[in-house]
PDB file of C-alpha atoms in Angstrom:
ATOM      1  CA  GLY A 175       0.000   0.000   0.000  1.00  0.00           C
ATOM      2  CA  GLN A 176       0.882   3.641  -0.142  1.00  0.00           C
ATOM      3  CA  ASN A 177       0.816   5.864   2.898  1.00  0.00           C
ATOM      4  CA  ILE A 178       2.098   9.326   3.694  1.00  0.00           C
ATOM      5  CA  ASP A 179       1.866  10.803   7.184  1.00  0.00           C
ATOM      6  CA  GLN A 180       2.199  14.402   8.309  1.00  0.00           C
ATOM      7  CA  PRO A 181       1.150  16.193  11.494  1.00  0.00           C
ATOM      8  CA  THR A 182      -2.302  17.685  11.064  1.00  0.00           C
ATOM      9  CA  GLU A 183      -1.607  21.084  12.575  1.00  0.00           C
ATOM     10  CA  MET A 184       1.333  23.119  13.848  1.00  0.00           C
ATOM     11  CA  THR A 185       1.638  26.548  15.391  1.00  0.00           C
ATOM     12  CA  ALA A 186       4.720  28.766  15.473  1.00  0.00           C
ATOM     13  CA  THR A 187       5.645  32.367  16.172  1.00  0.00           C
ATOM     14  CA  GLU A 188       6.635  34.979  13.626  1.00  0.00           C
ATOM     15  CA  GLY A 189      10.423  35.038  13.183  1.00  0.00           C
ATOM     16  CA  ALA A 190      10.877  31.508  14.505  1.00  0.00           C
ATOM     17  CA  ILE A 191      11.923  28.272  12.767  1.00  0.00           C
ATOM     18  CA  VAL A 192       9.530  25.363  12.222  1.00  0.00           C
ATOM     19  CA  GLN A 193      10.125  21.826  10.950  1.00  0.00           C
ATOM     20  CA  ILE A 194       7.306  19.907   9.296  1.00  0.00           C
ATOM     21  CA  ASN A 195       7.903  16.159   9.131  1.00  0.00           C
ATOM     22  CA  CYS A 196       6.692  13.681   6.552  1.00  0.00           C
ATOM     23  CA  THR A 197       7.016   9.902   6.590  1.00  0.00           C
ATOM     24  CA  TYR A 198       6.108   7.736   3.655  1.00  0.00           C
ATOM     25  CA  GLN A 199       5.665   4.166   2.528  1.00  0.00           C
ATOM     26  CA  THR A 200       5.150   3.912  -1.207  1.00  0.00           C
ATOM     27  CA  SER A 201       5.641   1.380  -3.952  1.00  0.00           C
ATOM     28  CA  GLY A 202       8.374   2.998  -5.994  1.00  0.00           C
ATOM     29  CA  PHE A 203      10.126   6.288  -5.400  1.00  0.00           C
ATOM     30  CA  ASN A 204      10.968   8.910  -7.993  1.00  0.00           C
ATOM     31  CA  GLY A 205      11.194  11.942  -5.765  1.00  0.00           C
ATOM     32  CA  LEU A 206       9.574  13.733  -2.850  1.00  0.00           C
ATOM     33  CA  PHE A 207       7.892  17.081  -3.332  1.00  0.00           C
ATOM     34  CA  TRP A 208       6.664  19.825  -1.008  1.00  0.00           C
ATOM     35  CA  TYR A 209       3.814  22.161  -1.927  1.00  0.00           C
ATOM     36  CA  GLN A 210       2.317  25.164  -0.154  1.00  0.00           C
ATOM     37  CA  GLN A 211      -1.429  25.694  -0.278  1.00  0.00           C
ATOM     38  CA  HIS A 212      -3.115  28.803   1.083  1.00  0.00           C
ATOM     39  CA  ALA A 213      -6.739  28.439   2.067  1.00  0.00           C
ATOM     40  CA  GLY A 214      -8.989  28.395  -0.985  1.00  0.00           C
ATOM     41  CA  GLU A 215      -6.088  28.429  -3.410  1.00  0.00           C
ATOM     42  CA  ALA A 216      -4.264  25.880  -5.540  1.00  0.00           C
ATOM     43  CA  PRO A 217      -1.032  24.261  -4.314  1.00  0.00           C
ATOM     44  CA  THR A 218       2.211  25.872  -5.397  1.00  0.00           C
ATOM     45  CA  PHE A 219       5.504  24.026  -5.736  1.00  0.00           C
ATOM     46  CA  LEU A 220       8.142  24.635  -3.050  1.00  0.00           C
ATOM     47  CA  SER A 221      10.870  22.032  -3.426  1.00  0.00           C
ATOM     48  CA  TYR A 222      11.775  18.496  -4.331  1.00  0.00           C
ATOM     49  CA  ASN A 223      14.341  15.932  -3.198  1.00  0.00           C
ATOM     50  CA  VAL A 224      15.430  12.874  -5.107  1.00  0.00           C
ATOM     51  CA  LEU A 225      18.736  12.166  -3.329  1.00  0.00           C
ATOM     52  CA  ASP A 226      19.388  12.001   0.401  1.00  0.00           C
ATOM     53  CA  GLY A 227      20.353  15.230   2.067  1.00  0.00           C
ATOM     54  CA  LEU A 228      19.323  18.817   2.443  1.00  0.00           C
ATOM     55  CA  GLU A 229      18.152  21.112  -0.353  1.00  0.00           C
ATOM     56  CA  GLU A 230      18.164  24.789   0.569  1.00  0.00           C
ATOM     57  CA  LYS A 231      16.058  27.375  -1.172  1.00  0.00           C
ATOM     58  CA  GLY A 232      16.025  30.735   0.573  1.00  0.00           C
ATOM     59  CA  ARG A 233      14.028  30.558   3.790  1.00  0.00           C
ATOM     60  CA  PHE A 234      12.827  27.050   2.937  1.00  0.00           C
ATOM     61  CA  SER A 235      14.902  23.859   3.083  1.00  0.00           C
ATOM     62  CA  SER A 236      13.879  20.270   2.541  1.00  0.00           C
ATOM     63  CA  PHE A 237      15.593  17.116   3.755  1.00  0.00           C
ATOM     64  CA  LEU A 238      15.259  13.534   2.581  1.00  0.00           C
ATOM     65  CA  SER A 239      16.318  10.153   3.940  1.00  0.00           C
ATOM     66  CA  ARG A 240      15.204   7.435   1.543  1.00  0.00           C
ATOM     67  CA  SER A 241      16.324   4.582   3.804  1.00  0.00           C
ATOM     68  CA  LYS A 242      14.107   5.918   6.586  1.00  0.00           C
ATOM     69  CA  GLY A 243      11.210   6.981   4.353  1.00  0.00           C
ATOM     70  CA  TYR A 244      11.428  10.411   5.937  1.00  0.00           C
ATOM     71  CA  SER A 245      11.497  14.027   4.870  1.00  0.00           C
ATOM     72  CA  TYR A 246      11.103  17.382   6.517  1.00  0.00           C
ATOM     73  CA  LEU A 247      10.456  20.916   5.382  1.00  0.00           C
ATOM     74  CA  LEU A 248      12.254  23.595   7.380  1.00  0.00           C
ATOM     75  CA  LEU A 249      10.907  27.122   7.339  1.00  0.00           C
ATOM     76  CA  LYS A 250      13.129  29.861   8.780  1.00  0.00           C
ATOM     77  CA  GLU A 251      12.355  33.452   9.775  1.00  0.00           C
ATOM     78  CA  LEU A 252       8.655  32.727   9.718  1.00  0.00           C
ATOM     79  CA  GLN A 253       6.355  35.378   8.341  1.00  0.00           C
ATOM     80  CA  MET A 254       2.612  35.748   8.767  1.00  0.00           C
ATOM     81  CA  LYS A 255       2.148  34.954   5.073  1.00  0.00           C
ATOM     82  CA  ASP A 256       3.634  31.497   5.705  1.00  0.00           C
ATOM     83  CA  SER A 257       0.365  30.494   7.371  1.00  0.00           C
ATOM     84  CA  ALA A 258      -0.857  27.804   4.990  1.00  0.00           C
ATOM     85  CA  SER A 259      -1.084  24.062   4.515  1.00  0.00           C
ATOM     86  CA  TYR A 260       2.090  22.257   3.519  1.00  0.00           C
ATOM     87  CA  LEU A 261       1.655  19.151   1.409  1.00  0.00           C
ATOM     88  CA  CYS A 262       4.200  16.348   1.155  1.00  0.00           C
ATOM     89  CA  ALA A 263       3.928  14.271  -2.037  1.00  0.00           C
ATOM     90  CA  VAL A 264       5.835  11.262  -3.291  1.00  0.00           C
ATOM     91  CA  ARG A 265       6.159  10.357  -6.924  1.00  0.00           C
ATOM     92  CA  GLY A 266       6.058   6.611  -7.360  1.00  0.00           C
ATOM     93  CA  GLY A 267       5.914   5.650 -10.987  1.00  0.00           C
ATOM     94  CA  GLN A 268       3.908   8.130 -13.000  1.00  0.00           C
ATOM     95  CA  ASN A 269       1.482   9.361 -10.392  1.00  0.00           C
ATOM     96  CA  PHE A 270       1.806  11.373  -7.221  1.00  0.00           C
ATOM     97  CA  VAL A 271       0.648  10.364  -3.767  1.00  0.00           C
ATOM     98  CA  PHE A 272      -0.094  13.318  -1.514  1.00  0.00           C
ATOM     99  CA  GLY A 273      -0.118  13.403   2.246  1.00  0.00           C
ATOM    100  CA  PRO A 274      -3.038  14.960   4.131  1.00  0.00           C
ATOM    101  CA  GLY A 275      -1.155  18.226   4.586  1.00  0.00           C
ATOM    102  CA  THR A 276       0.001  20.121   7.675  1.00  0.00           C
ATOM    103  CA  ARG A 277      -1.870  23.296   8.529  1.00  0.00           C
ATOM    104  CA  LEU A 278       0.657  25.827   9.847  1.00  0.00           C
ATOM    105  CA  SER A 279      -0.503  28.850  11.791  1.00  0.00           C
ATOM    106  CA  VAL A 280       2.029  31.639  12.313  1.00  0.00           C
ATOM    107  CA  LEU A 281       1.198  33.841  15.286  1.00  0.00           C
ATOM    108  CA  PRO A 282       2.473  37.386  15.877  1.00  0.00           C
TER     109      PRO A 282
ATOM    110  CA  GLY B   6      -2.855  33.147 -20.142  1.00  0.00           C
ATOM    111  CA  ALA B   7       0.393  31.711 -18.856  1.00  0.00           C
ATOM    112  CA  GLY B   8      -1.021  29.394 -16.203  1.00  0.00           C
ATOM    113  CA  VAL B   9      -3.349  26.429 -15.942  1.00  0.00           C
ATOM    114  CA  SER B  10      -6.984  27.457 -16.146  1.00  0.00           C
ATOM    115  CA  GLN B  11     -10.081  25.547 -15.115  1.00  0.00           C
ATOM    116  CA  SER B  12     -13.754  26.114 -15.661  1.00  0.00           C
ATOM    117  CA  PRO B  13     -16.183  26.543 -14.163  1.00  0.00           C
ATOM    118  CA  SER B  14     -14.712  27.887 -10.936  1.00  0.00           C
ATOM    119  CA  ASN B  15     -17.829  26.806  -9.058  1.00  0.00           C
ATOM    120  CA  LYS B  16     -20.510  24.297  -9.964  1.00  0.00           C
ATOM    121  CA  VAL B  17     -23.610  23.489  -7.968  1.00  0.00           C
ATOM    122  CA  THR B  18     -25.633  20.561  -9.218  1.00  0.00           C
ATOM    123  CA  GLU B  19     -28.389  18.262  -8.086  1.00  0.00           C
ATOM    124  CA  LYS B  20     -27.759  14.664  -7.164  1.00  0.00           C
ATOM    125  CA  GLY B  21     -28.069  12.425 -10.195  1.00  0.00           C
ATOM    126  CA  LYS B  22     -27.078  15.029 -12.773  1.00  0.00           C
ATOM    127  CA  ASP B  23     -23.971  14.796 -14.952  1.00  0.00           C
ATOM    128  CA  VAL B  24     -21.228  17.426 -14.776  1.00  0.00           C
ATOM    129  CA  GLU B  25     -18.286  18.250 -17.004  1.00  0.00           C
ATOM    130  CA  LEU B  26     -15.190  20.006 -15.714  1.00  0.00           C
ATOM    131  CA  ARG B  27     -12.635  21.566 -18.023  1.00  0.00           C
ATOM    132  CA  CYS B  28      -8.895  22.075 -17.746  1.00  0.00           C
ATOM    133  CA  ASP B  29      -6.659  24.122 -20.041  1.00  0.00           C
ATOM    134  CA  PRO B  30      -3.032  23.251 -19.303  1.00  0.00           C
ATOM    135  CA  ILE B  31      -0.011  25.442 -19.867  1.00  0.00           C
ATOM    136  CA  SER B  32       0.732  25.548 -23.587  1.00  0.00           C
ATOM    137  CA  GLY B  33       3.247  22.877 -24.572  1.00  0.00           C
ATOM    138  CA  HIS B  34       2.864  20.805 -21.418  1.00  0.00           C
ATOM    139  CA  THR B  35       2.408  17.185 -22.410  1.00  0.00           C
ATOM    140  CA  ALA B  36       1.511  15.815 -18.972  1.00  0.00           C
ATOM    141  CA  LEU B  37      -1.813  16.571 -17.296  1.00  0.00           C
ATOM    142  CA  TYR B  38      -3.156  15.400 -13.936  1.00  0.00           C
ATOM    143  CA  TRP B  39      -6.540  15.488 -12.234  1.00  0.00           C
ATOM    144  CA  TYR B  40      -6.901  15.456  -8.443  1.00  0.00           C
ATOM    145  CA  ARG B  41      -9.800  15.642  -6.020  1.00  0.00           C
ATOM    146  CA  GLN B  42      -9.550  17.474  -2.695  1.00  0.00           C
ATOM    147  CA  ARG B  43     -12.306  17.081  -0.153  1.00  0.00           C
ATOM    148  CA  LEU B  44     -12.730  19.763   2.475  1.00  0.00           C
ATOM    149  CA  GLY B  45      -9.820  19.778   4.906  1.00  0.00           C
ATOM    150  CA  GLN B  46      -8.146  16.812   3.283  1.00  0.00           C
ATOM    151  CA  GLY B  47      -5.152  16.136   1.060  1.00  0.00           C
ATOM    152  CA  LEU B  48      -5.116  15.681  -2.686  1.00  0.00           C
ATOM    153  CA  GLU B  49      -6.435  12.420  -4.098  1.00  0.00           C
ATOM    154  CA  PHE B  50      -4.941  11.411  -7.455  1.00  0.00           C
ATOM    155  CA  LEU B  51      -7.560  10.636 -10.096  1.00  0.00           C
ATOM    156  CA  ILE B  52      -5.929  10.285 -13.518  1.00  0.00           C
ATOM    157  CA  TYR B  53      -2.806  11.181 -15.470  1.00  0.00           C
ATOM    158  CA  PHE B  54      -2.480  11.956 -19.196  1.00  0.00           C
ATOM    159  CA  GLN B  55       0.686  11.824 -21.248  1.00  0.00           C
ATOM    160  CA  GLY B  56      -0.299  13.496 -24.487  1.00  0.00           C
ATOM    161  CA  ASN B  57      -3.813  12.296 -25.261  1.00  0.00           C
ATOM    162  CA  SER B  58      -3.460   8.886 -23.648  1.00  0.00           C
ATOM    163  CA  ALA B  59      -4.034   7.984 -20.025  1.00  0.00           C
ATOM    164  CA  PRO B  60      -1.483   5.375 -18.904  1.00  0.00           C
ATOM    165  CA  ASP B  61      -2.704   5.586 -15.325  1.00  0.00           C
ATOM    166  CA  LYS B  62      -6.429   5.584 -14.569  1.00  0.00           C
ATOM    167  CA  SER B  63      -6.009   3.871 -11.237  1.00  0.00           C
ATOM    168  CA  GLY B  64      -7.340   6.730  -9.170  1.00  0.00           C
ATOM    169  CA  LEU B  65     -10.762   7.089 -10.761  1.00  0.00           C
ATOM    170  CA  PRO B  66     -13.139   6.283  -7.881  1.00  0.00           C
ATOM    171  CA  SER B  67     -15.857   4.585  -9.913  1.00  0.00           C
ATOM    172  CA  ASP B  68     -17.138   4.030 -13.427  1.00  0.00           C
ATOM    173  CA  ARG B  69     -19.172   7.238 -13.056  1.00  0.00           C
ATOM    174  CA  PHE B  70     -15.905   9.127 -13.535  1.00  0.00           C
ATOM    175  CA  SER B  71     -14.248   9.486 -16.928  1.00  0.00           C
ATOM    176  CA  ALA B  72     -11.767  11.852 -18.500  1.00  0.00           C
ATOM    177  CA  GLU B  73     -10.463  12.605 -21.926  1.00  0.00           C
ATOM    178  CA  ARG B  74      -7.886  14.846 -23.482  1.00  0.00           C
ATOM    179  CA  THR B  75      -7.755  16.048 -27.063  1.00  0.00           C
ATOM    180  CA  GLY B  76      -5.105  17.758 -29.137  1.00  0.00           C
ATOM    181  CA  GLU B  77      -2.620  17.287 -26.308  1.00  0.00           C
ATOM    182  CA  SER B  78      -4.315  20.282 -24.752  1.00  0.00           C
ATOM    183  CA  VAL B  79      -7.721  20.614 -23.149  1.00  0.00           C
ATOM    184  CA  SER B  80      -8.966  17.896 -20.836  1.00  0.00           C
ATOM    185  CA  THR B  81     -12.447  17.274 -19.518  1.00  0.00           C
ATOM    186  CA  LEU B  82     -13.392  15.316 -16.428  1.00  0.00           C
ATOM    187  CA  THR B  83     -16.948  14.011 -16.539  1.00  0.00           C
ATOM    188  CA  ILE B  84     -18.885  12.782 -13.526  1.00  0.00           C
ATOM    189  CA  GLN B  85     -22.112  10.981 -14.328  1.00  0.00           C
ATOM    190  CA  ARG B  86     -25.052  10.620 -11.952  1.00  0.00           C
ATOM    191  CA  THR B  87     -23.360  12.789  -9.328  1.00  0.00           C
ATOM    192  CA  GLN B  88     -23.599  11.837  -5.669  1.00  0.00           C
ATOM    193  CA  GLN B  89     -23.210  14.021  -2.602  1.00  0.00           C
ATOM    194  CA  GLU B  90     -19.862  12.402  -1.830  1.00  0.00           C
ATOM    195  CA  ASP B  91     -18.561  13.813  -5.122  1.00  0.00           C
ATOM    196  CA  SER B  92     -18.627  17.291  -3.565  1.00  0.00           C
ATOM    197  CA  ALA B  93     -15.022  18.499  -3.529  1.00  0.00           C
ATOM    198  CA  VAL B  94     -12.566  20.777  -5.271  1.00  0.00           C
ATOM    199  CA  TYR B  95     -11.281  19.206  -8.474  1.00  0.00           C
ATOM    200  CA  LEU B  96      -7.754  20.353  -9.289  1.00  0.00           C
ATOM    201  CA  CYS B  97      -5.944  20.025 -12.576  1.00  0.00           C
ATOM    202  CA  ALA B  98      -2.170  20.273 -12.949  1.00  0.00           C
ATOM    203  CA  SER B  99       0.153  20.155 -15.920  1.00  0.00           C
ATOM    204  CA  SER B 100       3.869  19.586 -16.313  1.00  0.00           C
ATOM    205  CA  ASN B 101       6.330  19.888 -19.140  1.00  0.00           C
ATOM    206  CA  SER B 102       6.959  16.253 -19.925  1.00  0.00           C
ATOM    207  CA  GLY B 103       5.746  14.090 -17.078  1.00  0.00           C
ATOM    208  CA  GLY B 104       9.300  13.170 -16.187  1.00  0.00           C
ATOM    209  CA  ALA B 105      10.139  12.041 -12.686  1.00  0.00           C
ATOM    210  CA  LEU B 106      11.242  15.453 -11.464  1.00  0.00           C
ATOM    211  CA  ASP B 107       8.863  17.498 -13.550  1.00  0.00           C
ATOM    212  CA  THR B 108       7.226  20.285 -11.562  1.00  0.00           C
ATOM    213  CA  GLN B 109       3.447  20.301 -11.604  1.00  0.00           C
ATOM    214  CA  TYR B 110       1.642  23.600 -11.988  1.00  0.00           C
ATOM    215  CA  PHE B 111      -1.860  23.635 -10.564  1.00  0.00           C
ATOM    216  CA  GLY B 112      -4.959  25.399 -11.772  1.00  0.00           C
ATOM    217  CA  PRO B 113      -7.296  27.230  -9.387  1.00  0.00           C
ATOM    218  CA  GLY B 114      -9.681  24.284  -9.207  1.00  0.00           C
ATOM    219  CA  THR B 115     -13.399  23.746  -9.702  1.00  0.00           C
ATOM    220  CA  ARG B 116     -15.465  23.637  -6.528  1.00  0.00           C
ATOM    221  CA  LEU B 117     -18.251  21.106  -7.077  1.00  0.00           C
ATOM    222  CA  THR B 118     -21.220  21.010  -4.740  1.00  0.00           C
ATOM    223  CA  VAL B 119     -23.779  18.242  -5.151  1.00  0.00           C
ATOM    224  CA  LEU B 120     -27.043  18.975  -3.389  1.00  0.00           C
TER     225      LEU B 120
END
């Protein structure tokens, strides 16, 4: 079967750092993707990892460990506009399997 | 426009009616995906097109759901005899080639409400 787990909700303070974890069990692996989705809007691409390690992209970084079936998204210097859902998705074969998303609330 | 567009943006229908949802991908993108997102939940993969063919239809929930794509461009998702559980946002995404690391670009979605 295919399963992706993420925490349902997280809360953090403006200016802080937050780590959103994702664990997965999928048949096949061709990359792990992170998307941001603001309420009522479509998801937008943030990052992807195909090899183990950390990928840094400005305030956002994403880490992957394929042997552990684990990834995290690290958001630094949080801003109010970062309040959104963060979706972890694994590409196995030709389709994508999405996790349920983590709703992040950034408080002043 | 430069992005993925979908129409209608909102659709309210009565149980038992058929609905047709449209997706216009980014020009030149050969891969096209349909997803369903129920309120407060993650994305559920429905179907994937590479060109006009659909190598993966595994996500279609029942035989009431069908999709087609013509001219390697526009795609339509049809839901026959709609049920209340079909109420959701239907998202379309396209990517350049459908390769493993191809980035998907999402449309704004169609919010379907079945009364």
